[in-house]
Coordinates of C-alpha atoms in Angstrom, one line a residue:
X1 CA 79.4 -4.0 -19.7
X2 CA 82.8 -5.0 -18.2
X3 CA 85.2 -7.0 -20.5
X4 CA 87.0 -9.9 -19.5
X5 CA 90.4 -11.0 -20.4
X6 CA 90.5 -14.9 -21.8
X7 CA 91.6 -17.1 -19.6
X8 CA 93.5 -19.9 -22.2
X9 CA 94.4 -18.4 -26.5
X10 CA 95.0 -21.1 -28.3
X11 CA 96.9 -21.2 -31.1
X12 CA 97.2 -24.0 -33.8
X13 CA 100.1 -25.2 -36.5
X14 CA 100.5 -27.5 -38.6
X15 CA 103.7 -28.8 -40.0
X16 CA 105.0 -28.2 -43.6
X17 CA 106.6 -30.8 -46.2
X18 CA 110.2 -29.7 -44.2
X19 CA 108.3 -30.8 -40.9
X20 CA 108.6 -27.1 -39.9
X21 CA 105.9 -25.5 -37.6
X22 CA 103.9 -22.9 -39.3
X23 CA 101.4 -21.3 -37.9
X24 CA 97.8 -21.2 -39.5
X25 CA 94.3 -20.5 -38.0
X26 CA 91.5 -22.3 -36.8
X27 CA 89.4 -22.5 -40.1
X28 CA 92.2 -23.6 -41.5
X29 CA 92.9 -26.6 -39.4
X30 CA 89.4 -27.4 -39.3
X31 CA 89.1 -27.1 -43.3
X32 CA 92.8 -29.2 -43.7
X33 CA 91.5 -32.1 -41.1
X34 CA 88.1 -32.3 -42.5
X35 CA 86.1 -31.8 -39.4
X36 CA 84.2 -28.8 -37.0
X37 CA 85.0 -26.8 -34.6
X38 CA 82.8 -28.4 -31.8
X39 CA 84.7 -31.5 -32.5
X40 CA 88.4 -29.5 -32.0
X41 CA 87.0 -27.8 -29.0
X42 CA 86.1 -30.7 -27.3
X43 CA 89.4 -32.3 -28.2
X44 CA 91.1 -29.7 -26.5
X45 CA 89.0 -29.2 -23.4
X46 CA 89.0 -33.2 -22.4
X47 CA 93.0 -33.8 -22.7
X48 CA 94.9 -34.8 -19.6
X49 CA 98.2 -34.1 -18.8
X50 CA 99.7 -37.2 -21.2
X51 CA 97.3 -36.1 -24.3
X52 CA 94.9 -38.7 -24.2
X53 CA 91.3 -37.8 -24.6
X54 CA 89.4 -38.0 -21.3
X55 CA 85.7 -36.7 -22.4
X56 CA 83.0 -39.2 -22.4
X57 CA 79.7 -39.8 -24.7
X58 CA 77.5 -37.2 -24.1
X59 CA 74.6 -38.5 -25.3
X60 CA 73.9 -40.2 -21.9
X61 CA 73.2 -44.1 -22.7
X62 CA 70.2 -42.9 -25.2
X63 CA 69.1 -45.8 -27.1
X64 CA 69.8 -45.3 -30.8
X65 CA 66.6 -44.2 -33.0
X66 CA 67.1 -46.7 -35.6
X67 CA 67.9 -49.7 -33.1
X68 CA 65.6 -52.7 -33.4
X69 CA 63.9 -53.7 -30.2
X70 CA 64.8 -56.7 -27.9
X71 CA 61.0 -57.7 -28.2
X72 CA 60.9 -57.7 -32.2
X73 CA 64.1 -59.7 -32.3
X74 CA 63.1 -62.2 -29.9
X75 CA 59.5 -62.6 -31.7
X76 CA 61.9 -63.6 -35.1
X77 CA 64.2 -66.0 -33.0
X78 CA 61.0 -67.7 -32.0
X79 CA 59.7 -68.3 -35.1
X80 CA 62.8 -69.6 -36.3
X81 CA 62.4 -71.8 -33.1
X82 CA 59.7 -73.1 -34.3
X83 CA 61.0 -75.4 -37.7
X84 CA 61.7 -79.1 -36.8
X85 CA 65.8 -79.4 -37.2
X86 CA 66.5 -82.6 -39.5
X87 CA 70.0 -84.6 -39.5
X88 CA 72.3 -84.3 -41.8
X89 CA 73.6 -87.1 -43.6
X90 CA 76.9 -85.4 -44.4
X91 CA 77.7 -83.6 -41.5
X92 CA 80.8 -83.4 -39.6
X93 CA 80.7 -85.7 -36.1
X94 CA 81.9 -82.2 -34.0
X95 CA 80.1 -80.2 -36.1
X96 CA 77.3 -78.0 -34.1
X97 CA 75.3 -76.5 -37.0
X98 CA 71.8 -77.6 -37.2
X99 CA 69.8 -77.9 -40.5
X100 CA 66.3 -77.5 -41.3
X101 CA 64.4 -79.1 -44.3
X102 CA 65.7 -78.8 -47.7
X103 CA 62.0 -77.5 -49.1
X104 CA 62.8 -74.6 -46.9
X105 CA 64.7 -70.8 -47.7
X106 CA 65.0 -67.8 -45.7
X107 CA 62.2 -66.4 -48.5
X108 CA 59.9 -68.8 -47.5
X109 CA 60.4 -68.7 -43.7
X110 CA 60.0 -65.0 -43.7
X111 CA 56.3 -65.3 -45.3
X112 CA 55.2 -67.5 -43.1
X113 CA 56.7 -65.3 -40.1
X114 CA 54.8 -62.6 -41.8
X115 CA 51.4 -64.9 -42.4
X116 CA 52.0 -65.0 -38.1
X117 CA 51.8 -61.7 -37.8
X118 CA 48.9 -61.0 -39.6
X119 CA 47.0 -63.2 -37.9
X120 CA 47.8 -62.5 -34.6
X121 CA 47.1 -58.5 -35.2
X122 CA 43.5 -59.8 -36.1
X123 CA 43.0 -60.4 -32.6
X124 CA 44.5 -57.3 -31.3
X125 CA 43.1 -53.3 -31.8
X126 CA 44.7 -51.2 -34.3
X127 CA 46.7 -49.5 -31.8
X128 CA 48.1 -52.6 -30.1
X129 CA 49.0 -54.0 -33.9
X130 CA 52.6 -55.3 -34.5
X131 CA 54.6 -54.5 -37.7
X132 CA 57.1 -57.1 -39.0
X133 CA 60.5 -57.0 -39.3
X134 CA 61.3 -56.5 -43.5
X135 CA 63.0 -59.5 -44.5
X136 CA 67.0 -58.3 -44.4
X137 CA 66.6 -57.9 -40.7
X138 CA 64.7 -61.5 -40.2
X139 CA 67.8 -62.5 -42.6
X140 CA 70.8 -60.6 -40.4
X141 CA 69.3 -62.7 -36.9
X142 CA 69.3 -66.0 -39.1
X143 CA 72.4 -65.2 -40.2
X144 CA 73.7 -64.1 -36.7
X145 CA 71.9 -67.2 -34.4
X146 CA 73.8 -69.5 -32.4
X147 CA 74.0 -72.3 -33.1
X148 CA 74.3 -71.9 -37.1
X149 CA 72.1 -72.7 -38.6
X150 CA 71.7 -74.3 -42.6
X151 CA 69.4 -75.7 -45.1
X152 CA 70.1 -79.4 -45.5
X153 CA 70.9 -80.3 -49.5
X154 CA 71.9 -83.3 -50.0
X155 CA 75.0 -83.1 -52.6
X156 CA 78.1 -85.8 -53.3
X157 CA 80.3 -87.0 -51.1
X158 CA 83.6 -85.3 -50.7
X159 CA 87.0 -86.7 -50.1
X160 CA 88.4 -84.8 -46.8
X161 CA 92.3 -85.3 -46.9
X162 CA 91.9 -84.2 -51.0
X163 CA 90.0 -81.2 -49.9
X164 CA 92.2 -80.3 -46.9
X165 CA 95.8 -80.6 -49.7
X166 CA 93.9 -78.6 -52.2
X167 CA 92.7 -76.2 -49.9
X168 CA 96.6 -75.6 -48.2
X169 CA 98.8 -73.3 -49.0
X170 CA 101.8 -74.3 -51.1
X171 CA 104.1 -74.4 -47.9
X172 CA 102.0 -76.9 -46.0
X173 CA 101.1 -78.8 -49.4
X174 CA 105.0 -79.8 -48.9
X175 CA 104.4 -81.0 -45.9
X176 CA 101.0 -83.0 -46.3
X177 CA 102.3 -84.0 -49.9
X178 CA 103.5 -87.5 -48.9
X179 CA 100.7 -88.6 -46.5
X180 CA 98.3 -87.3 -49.8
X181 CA 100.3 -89.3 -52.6
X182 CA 99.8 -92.3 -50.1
X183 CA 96.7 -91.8 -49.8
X184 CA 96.4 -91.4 -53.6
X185 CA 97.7 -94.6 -54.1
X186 CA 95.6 -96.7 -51.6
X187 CA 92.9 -94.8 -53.6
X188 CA 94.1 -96.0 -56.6
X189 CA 94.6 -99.9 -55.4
X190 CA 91.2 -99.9 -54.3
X191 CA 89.5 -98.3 -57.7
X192 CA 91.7 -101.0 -59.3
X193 CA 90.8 -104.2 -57.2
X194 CA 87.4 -102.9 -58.0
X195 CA 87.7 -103.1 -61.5
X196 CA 89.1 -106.8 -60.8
X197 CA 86.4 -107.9 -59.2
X198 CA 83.9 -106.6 -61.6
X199 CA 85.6 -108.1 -64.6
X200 CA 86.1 -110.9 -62.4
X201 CA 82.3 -111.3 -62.2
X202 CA 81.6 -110.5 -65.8
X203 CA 83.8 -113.8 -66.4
X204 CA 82.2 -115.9 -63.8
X205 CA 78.9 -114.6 -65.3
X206 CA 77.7 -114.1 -61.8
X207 CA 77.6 -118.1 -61.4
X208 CA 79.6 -118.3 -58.4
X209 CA 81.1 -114.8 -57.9
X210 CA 79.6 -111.9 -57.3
X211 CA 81.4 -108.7 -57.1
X212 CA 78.4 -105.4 -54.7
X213 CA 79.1 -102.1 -53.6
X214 CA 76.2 -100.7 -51.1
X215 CA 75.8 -97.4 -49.6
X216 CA 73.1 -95.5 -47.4
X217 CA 71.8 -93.0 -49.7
X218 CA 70.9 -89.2 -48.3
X219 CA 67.7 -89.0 -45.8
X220 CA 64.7 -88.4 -47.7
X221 CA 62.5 -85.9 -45.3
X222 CA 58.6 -86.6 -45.8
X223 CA 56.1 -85.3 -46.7
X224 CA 57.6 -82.8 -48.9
X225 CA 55.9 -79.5 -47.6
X226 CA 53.2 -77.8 -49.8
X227 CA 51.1 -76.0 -46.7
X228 CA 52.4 -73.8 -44.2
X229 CA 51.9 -75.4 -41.6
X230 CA 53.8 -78.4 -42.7
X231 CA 56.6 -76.7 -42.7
X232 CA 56.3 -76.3 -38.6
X233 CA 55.7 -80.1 -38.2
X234 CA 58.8 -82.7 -37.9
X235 CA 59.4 -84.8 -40.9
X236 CA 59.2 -88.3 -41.2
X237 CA 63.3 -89.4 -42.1
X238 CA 63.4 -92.4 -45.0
X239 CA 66.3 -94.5 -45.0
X240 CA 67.7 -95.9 -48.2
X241 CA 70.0 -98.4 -48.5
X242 CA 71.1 -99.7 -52.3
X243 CA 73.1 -102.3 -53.1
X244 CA 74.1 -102.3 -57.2
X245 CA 75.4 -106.1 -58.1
X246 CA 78.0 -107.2 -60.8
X247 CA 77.9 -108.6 -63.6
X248 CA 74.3 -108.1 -63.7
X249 CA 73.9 -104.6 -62.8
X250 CA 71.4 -105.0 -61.2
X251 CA 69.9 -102.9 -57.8
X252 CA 68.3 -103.9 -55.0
X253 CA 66.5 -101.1 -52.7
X254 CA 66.0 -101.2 -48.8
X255 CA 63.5 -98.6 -47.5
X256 CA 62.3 -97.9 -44.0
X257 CA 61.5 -94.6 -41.8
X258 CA 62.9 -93.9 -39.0
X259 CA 59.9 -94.9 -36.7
X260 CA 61.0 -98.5 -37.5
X261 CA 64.9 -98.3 -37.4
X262 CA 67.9 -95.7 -37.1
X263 CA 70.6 -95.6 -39.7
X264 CA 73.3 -97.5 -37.9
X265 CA 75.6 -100.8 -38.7
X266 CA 72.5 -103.2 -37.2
X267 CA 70.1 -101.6 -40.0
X268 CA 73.0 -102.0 -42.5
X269 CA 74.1 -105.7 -41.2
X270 CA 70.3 -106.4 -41.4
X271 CA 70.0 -105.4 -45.4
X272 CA 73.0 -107.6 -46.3
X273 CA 71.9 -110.4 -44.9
X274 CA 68.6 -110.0 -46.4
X275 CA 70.6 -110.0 -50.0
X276 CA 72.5 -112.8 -49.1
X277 CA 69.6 -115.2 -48.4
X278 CA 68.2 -114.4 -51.9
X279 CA 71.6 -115.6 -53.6
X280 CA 71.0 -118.4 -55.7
X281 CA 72.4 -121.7 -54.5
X282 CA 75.7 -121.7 -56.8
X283 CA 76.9 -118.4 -56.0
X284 CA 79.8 -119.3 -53.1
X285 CA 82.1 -115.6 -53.1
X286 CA 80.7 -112.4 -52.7
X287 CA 83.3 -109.7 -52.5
X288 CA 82.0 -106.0 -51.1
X289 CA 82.7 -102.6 -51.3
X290 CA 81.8 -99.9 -49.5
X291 CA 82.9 -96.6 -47.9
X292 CA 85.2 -96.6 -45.0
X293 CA 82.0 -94.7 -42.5
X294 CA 82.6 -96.3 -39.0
X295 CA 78.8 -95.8 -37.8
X296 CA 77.5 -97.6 -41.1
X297 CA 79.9 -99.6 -42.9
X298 CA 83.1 -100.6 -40.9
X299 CA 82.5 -101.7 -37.7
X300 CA 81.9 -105.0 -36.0
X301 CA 78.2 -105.4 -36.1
X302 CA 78.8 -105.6 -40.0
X303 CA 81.6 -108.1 -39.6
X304 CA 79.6 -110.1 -37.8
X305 CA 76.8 -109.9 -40.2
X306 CA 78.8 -111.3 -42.3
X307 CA 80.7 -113.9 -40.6
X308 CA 76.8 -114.8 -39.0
X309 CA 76.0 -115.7 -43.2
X310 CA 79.0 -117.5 -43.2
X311 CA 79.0 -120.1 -40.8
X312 CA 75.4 -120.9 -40.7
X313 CA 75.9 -122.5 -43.9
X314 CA 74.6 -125.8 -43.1
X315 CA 71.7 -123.6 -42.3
X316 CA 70.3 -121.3 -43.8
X317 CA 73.1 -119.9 -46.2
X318 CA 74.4 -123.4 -47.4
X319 CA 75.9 -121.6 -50.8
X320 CA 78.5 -119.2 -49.2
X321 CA 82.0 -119.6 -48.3
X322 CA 83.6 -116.6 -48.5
X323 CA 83.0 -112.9 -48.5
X324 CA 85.2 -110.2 -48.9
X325 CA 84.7 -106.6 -46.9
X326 CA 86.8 -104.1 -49.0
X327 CA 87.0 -100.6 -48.3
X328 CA 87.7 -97.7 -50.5
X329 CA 90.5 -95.3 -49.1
X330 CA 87.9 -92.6 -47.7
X331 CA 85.0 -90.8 -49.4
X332 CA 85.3 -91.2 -53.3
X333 CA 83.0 -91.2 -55.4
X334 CA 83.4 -93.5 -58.0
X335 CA 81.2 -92.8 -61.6
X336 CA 80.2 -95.8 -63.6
X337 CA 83.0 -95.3 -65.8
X338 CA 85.6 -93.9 -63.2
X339 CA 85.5 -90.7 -65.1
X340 CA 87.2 -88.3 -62.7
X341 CA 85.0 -84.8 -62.2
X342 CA 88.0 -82.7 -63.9
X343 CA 87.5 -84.6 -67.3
X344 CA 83.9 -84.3 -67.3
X345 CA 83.5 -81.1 -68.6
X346 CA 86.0 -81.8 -71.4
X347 CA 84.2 -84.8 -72.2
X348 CA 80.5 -82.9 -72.3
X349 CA 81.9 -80.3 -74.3
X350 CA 83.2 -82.7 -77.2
X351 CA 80.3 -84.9 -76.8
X352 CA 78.0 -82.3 -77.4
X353 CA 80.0 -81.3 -80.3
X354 CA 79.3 -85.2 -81.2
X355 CA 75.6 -84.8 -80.9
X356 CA 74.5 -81.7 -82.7
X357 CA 76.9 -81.5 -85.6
X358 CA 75.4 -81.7 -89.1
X359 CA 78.9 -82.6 -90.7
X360 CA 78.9 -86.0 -90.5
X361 CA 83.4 -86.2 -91.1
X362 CA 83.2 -83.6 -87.5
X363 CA 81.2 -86.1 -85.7
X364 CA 83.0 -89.1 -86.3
X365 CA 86.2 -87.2 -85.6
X366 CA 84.7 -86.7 -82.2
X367 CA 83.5 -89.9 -81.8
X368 CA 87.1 -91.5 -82.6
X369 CA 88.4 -89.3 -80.0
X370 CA 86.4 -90.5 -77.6
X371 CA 87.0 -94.2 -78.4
X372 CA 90.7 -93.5 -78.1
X373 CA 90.2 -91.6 -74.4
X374 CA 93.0 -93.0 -72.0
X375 CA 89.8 -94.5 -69.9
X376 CA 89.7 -98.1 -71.3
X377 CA 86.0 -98.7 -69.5
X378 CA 85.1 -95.2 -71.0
X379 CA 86.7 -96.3 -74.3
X380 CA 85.0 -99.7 -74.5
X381 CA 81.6 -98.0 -73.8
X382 CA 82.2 -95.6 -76.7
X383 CA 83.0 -98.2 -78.7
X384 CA 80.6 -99.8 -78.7
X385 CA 77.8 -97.1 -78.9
X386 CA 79.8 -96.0 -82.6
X387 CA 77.9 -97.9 -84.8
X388 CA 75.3 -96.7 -83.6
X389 CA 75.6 -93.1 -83.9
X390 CA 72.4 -93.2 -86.7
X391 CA 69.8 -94.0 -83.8
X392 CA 71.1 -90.8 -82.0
X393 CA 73.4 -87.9 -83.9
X394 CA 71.4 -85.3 -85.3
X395 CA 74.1 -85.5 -88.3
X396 CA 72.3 -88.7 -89.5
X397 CA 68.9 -87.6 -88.8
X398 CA 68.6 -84.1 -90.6
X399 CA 66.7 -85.4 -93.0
X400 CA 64.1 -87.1 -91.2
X401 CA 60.8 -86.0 -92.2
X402 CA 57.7 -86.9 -89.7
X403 CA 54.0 -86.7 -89.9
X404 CA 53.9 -85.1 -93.5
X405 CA 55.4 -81.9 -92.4
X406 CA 57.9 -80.1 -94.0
X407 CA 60.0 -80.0 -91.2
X408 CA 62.9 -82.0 -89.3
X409 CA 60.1 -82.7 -85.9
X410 CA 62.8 -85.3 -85.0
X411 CA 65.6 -83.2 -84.3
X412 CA 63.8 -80.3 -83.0
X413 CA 61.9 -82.9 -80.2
X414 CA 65.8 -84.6 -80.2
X415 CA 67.4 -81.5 -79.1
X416 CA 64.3 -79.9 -76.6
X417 CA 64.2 -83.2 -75.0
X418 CA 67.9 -83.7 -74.8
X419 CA 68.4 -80.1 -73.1
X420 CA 65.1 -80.2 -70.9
X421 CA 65.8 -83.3 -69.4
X422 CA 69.9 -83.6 -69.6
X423 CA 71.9 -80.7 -70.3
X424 CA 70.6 -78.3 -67.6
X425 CA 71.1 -81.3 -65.1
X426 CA 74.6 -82.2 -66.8
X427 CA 76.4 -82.2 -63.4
X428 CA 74.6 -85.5 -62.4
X429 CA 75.8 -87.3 -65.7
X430 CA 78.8 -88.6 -66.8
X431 CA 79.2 -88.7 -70.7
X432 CA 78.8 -92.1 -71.1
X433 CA 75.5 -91.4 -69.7
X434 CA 74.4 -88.7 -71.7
X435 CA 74.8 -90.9 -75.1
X436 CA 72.9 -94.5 -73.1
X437 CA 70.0 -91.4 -72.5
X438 CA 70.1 -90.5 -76.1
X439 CA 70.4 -93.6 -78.1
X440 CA 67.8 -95.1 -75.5
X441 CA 65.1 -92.7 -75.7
X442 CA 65.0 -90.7 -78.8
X443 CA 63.0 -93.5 -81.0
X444 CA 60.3 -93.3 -78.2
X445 CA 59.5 -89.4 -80.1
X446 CA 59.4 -90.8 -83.8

């Protein structure tokens, strides 16, 4: 057998810590580099004359083994396809993202995509039978769809120029800092014409003043979805509108579905003037406060709600004379004591310490603190819940003995009930909510 001379030797270097040239061989390069042979050689043999790698993918436009088909992933876009979209009542105008019910998760949309499935391959051989996707793919194409797509969970109102400053980085916090303290203060002049108004009202004793906020509460979807196939059916939307009056504190509640109104300013115009008409005769000033939300709130079809009650007083509204449309500055969400959400934890934290102590010096220390809180509405409230603190501390009621049992059954049903119902839902409470629970409802357990 005749020999043959090669045709190209290669030889390979690598460069030392003095960036000189030393020659090494090929395992060596392969072994420093971390990689084969094949992968050098077919470096080397697709390089063009400006050392850029010419070769192309070998493995001829095979589709991947793994690779899920087109038909599978179109089946689970379907499904999705196939939940009702509801409207959010916090959504963005521009925003695109569409939201299905609230009583649905990705867990339970992928059981009933598997309960689909199932009985579809009932009607089909065992050969022709379809597998489903397991439920981190169905997640990555929910995940991936366009447009995005959410669960709908109704959740407080936030204030968008706060959330924009807070969110900023310290250079542009400079430069939105003094449209935000503007904004802070027309904030601020609108908690505390509020507060005037309410006070206002509590001196008038609601005899010819009257001081309402009103808001559209979040769409209630019905029915709430306890069969599967519920959960492919559009839900009936419920519109809430509440309107909570000073000095009585009292509420008024206007319900309707969607199939007999929308939730625009005609609806809203509609409710007030149904409140109106059930003023009593002396009441001539109602002042109002509400959000500044153009499609509900502040727009002309409101105003002229209102100016309608106005001048058909020698008509039917012969008490009013005046009515004041206030807006607050944005989206804040005032608490019943204007507790702002950063104190709140504070204020849990030392009320609890309040509630459970069975040193009796500790809890009016507490207590006294929280008469003497820089919140004067917060303050007054605590006040005057203090000499009360028998009906509700658990420092006062350690010795309570029920039913002939030697044991306390009143704090032990005070403090189940009190963590059951409260403290595992203390983000919905302020503290001066917490104690009226307390000293409210613990006698109903002796």
């Amino acid at each position: 057998m005749e020999k043959t001379q090669r045709a190209v030797s290669r030889e390979y270097f690598l460069l030392n810590s003095n960036t000189e040239k030393k020659r090494v061989c090929q395992k060596f390069v392969c072994a420093t580099l971390s990689i084969t042979f094949p992968v050098v050689n077919n470096a080397l043999k697709n390089y063009n004359d400006f050392g850029m790698y010419t070769g192309i993918d070998g493995r001829k436009g095979q589709v991947a083994w793994n690779k899920l088909p087109l038909e599978k992933t179109n089946k689970v876009k379907n499904h999705i396809n196939l939940f009702p979209r509801v409207e959010s009542h916090y959504c963005r105008r521009d925003s695109s993202k569409q939201y299905f019910s609230p009583d649905l998760n990705i867990s339970t949309m992928y059981r009933l995509y598997c309960e689909q499935i199932r009985t579809e391959n009932c009607m089909l051989s065992p050969e022709d039978q379809e597998i489903p996707v397991n439920i981190n793919i169905y997640r990555k194409i929910f995940n991936e769809y366009r447009p995005k797509l959410g669960f709908y969970m109704p959740k407080k109102d936030q204030c968008t120029k706060c959330n924009i400053f807070k969110d900023a980085s310290e250079e542009q916090q400079n430069l939105l800092r003094p449209e935000w303290e503007q904004h802070k203060e027309r904030e601020k002049e609108a908690v505390d014409s509020k507060t005037e108004d309410k006070q206002k009202a509590i001196e008038n004793k609601g005899v010819n003043f009257r001081s309402i906020t009103f808001d559209l509460q979040a769409i209630l979807s019905l029915p709430y979805a306890g069969d599967s196939q519920i959960y492919y059916m559009r839900k009936l939307s419920a519109y809430n509108f509440t309107i909570f009056e000073n000095p009585n504190a009292h509420g008024y509640c206007y319900l309707w579905d969607d199939i007999n109104g929308s939730k625009g300013s005609f609806e809203i115009g509609s409710c007030l003037l149904q409140y109106l008409y059930s003023l009593p005769d002396s009441v001539s000033h109602v002042s109002t406060f509400s959000y500044t939300c153009d499609g509900q709130n502040r727009n002309k079809n409101v105003a002229v709600a209102m100016l309608y009650a106005v001048n058909n007083i020698e008509y039917i509204y012969k008490h009013l004379q005046i009515i004041d449309m206030k807006f607050m500055d944005k989206r804040k969400r005032e608490t019943k004591h204007n507790i702002d959400k950063s104190e709140r934890q504070t204020k849990m934290v030392l009320f609890r310490e309040v509630l459970f102590t069975h040193d009796e010096q500790i809890a009016l220390k507490g207590m006294n603190k929280l008469c003497n809180d820089t919140n004067k509405l917060f303050s007054k409230h605590m006040l005057s819940l203090k000499n009360r603190m028998e009906e509700w501390a658990v420092c006062y009621r350690k010795n309570c003995f029920t039913h002939g049992h030697n044991t306390n059954n009143i704090i032990e049903s005070s403090i189940r009930i009190f963590k059951d119902i409260v403290l595992e839902r203390c983000k919905a409470f302020n503290a001066a909510a917490l104690v009226d629970f307390v000293f409210k409802n613990l006698h109903h357990i002796e």
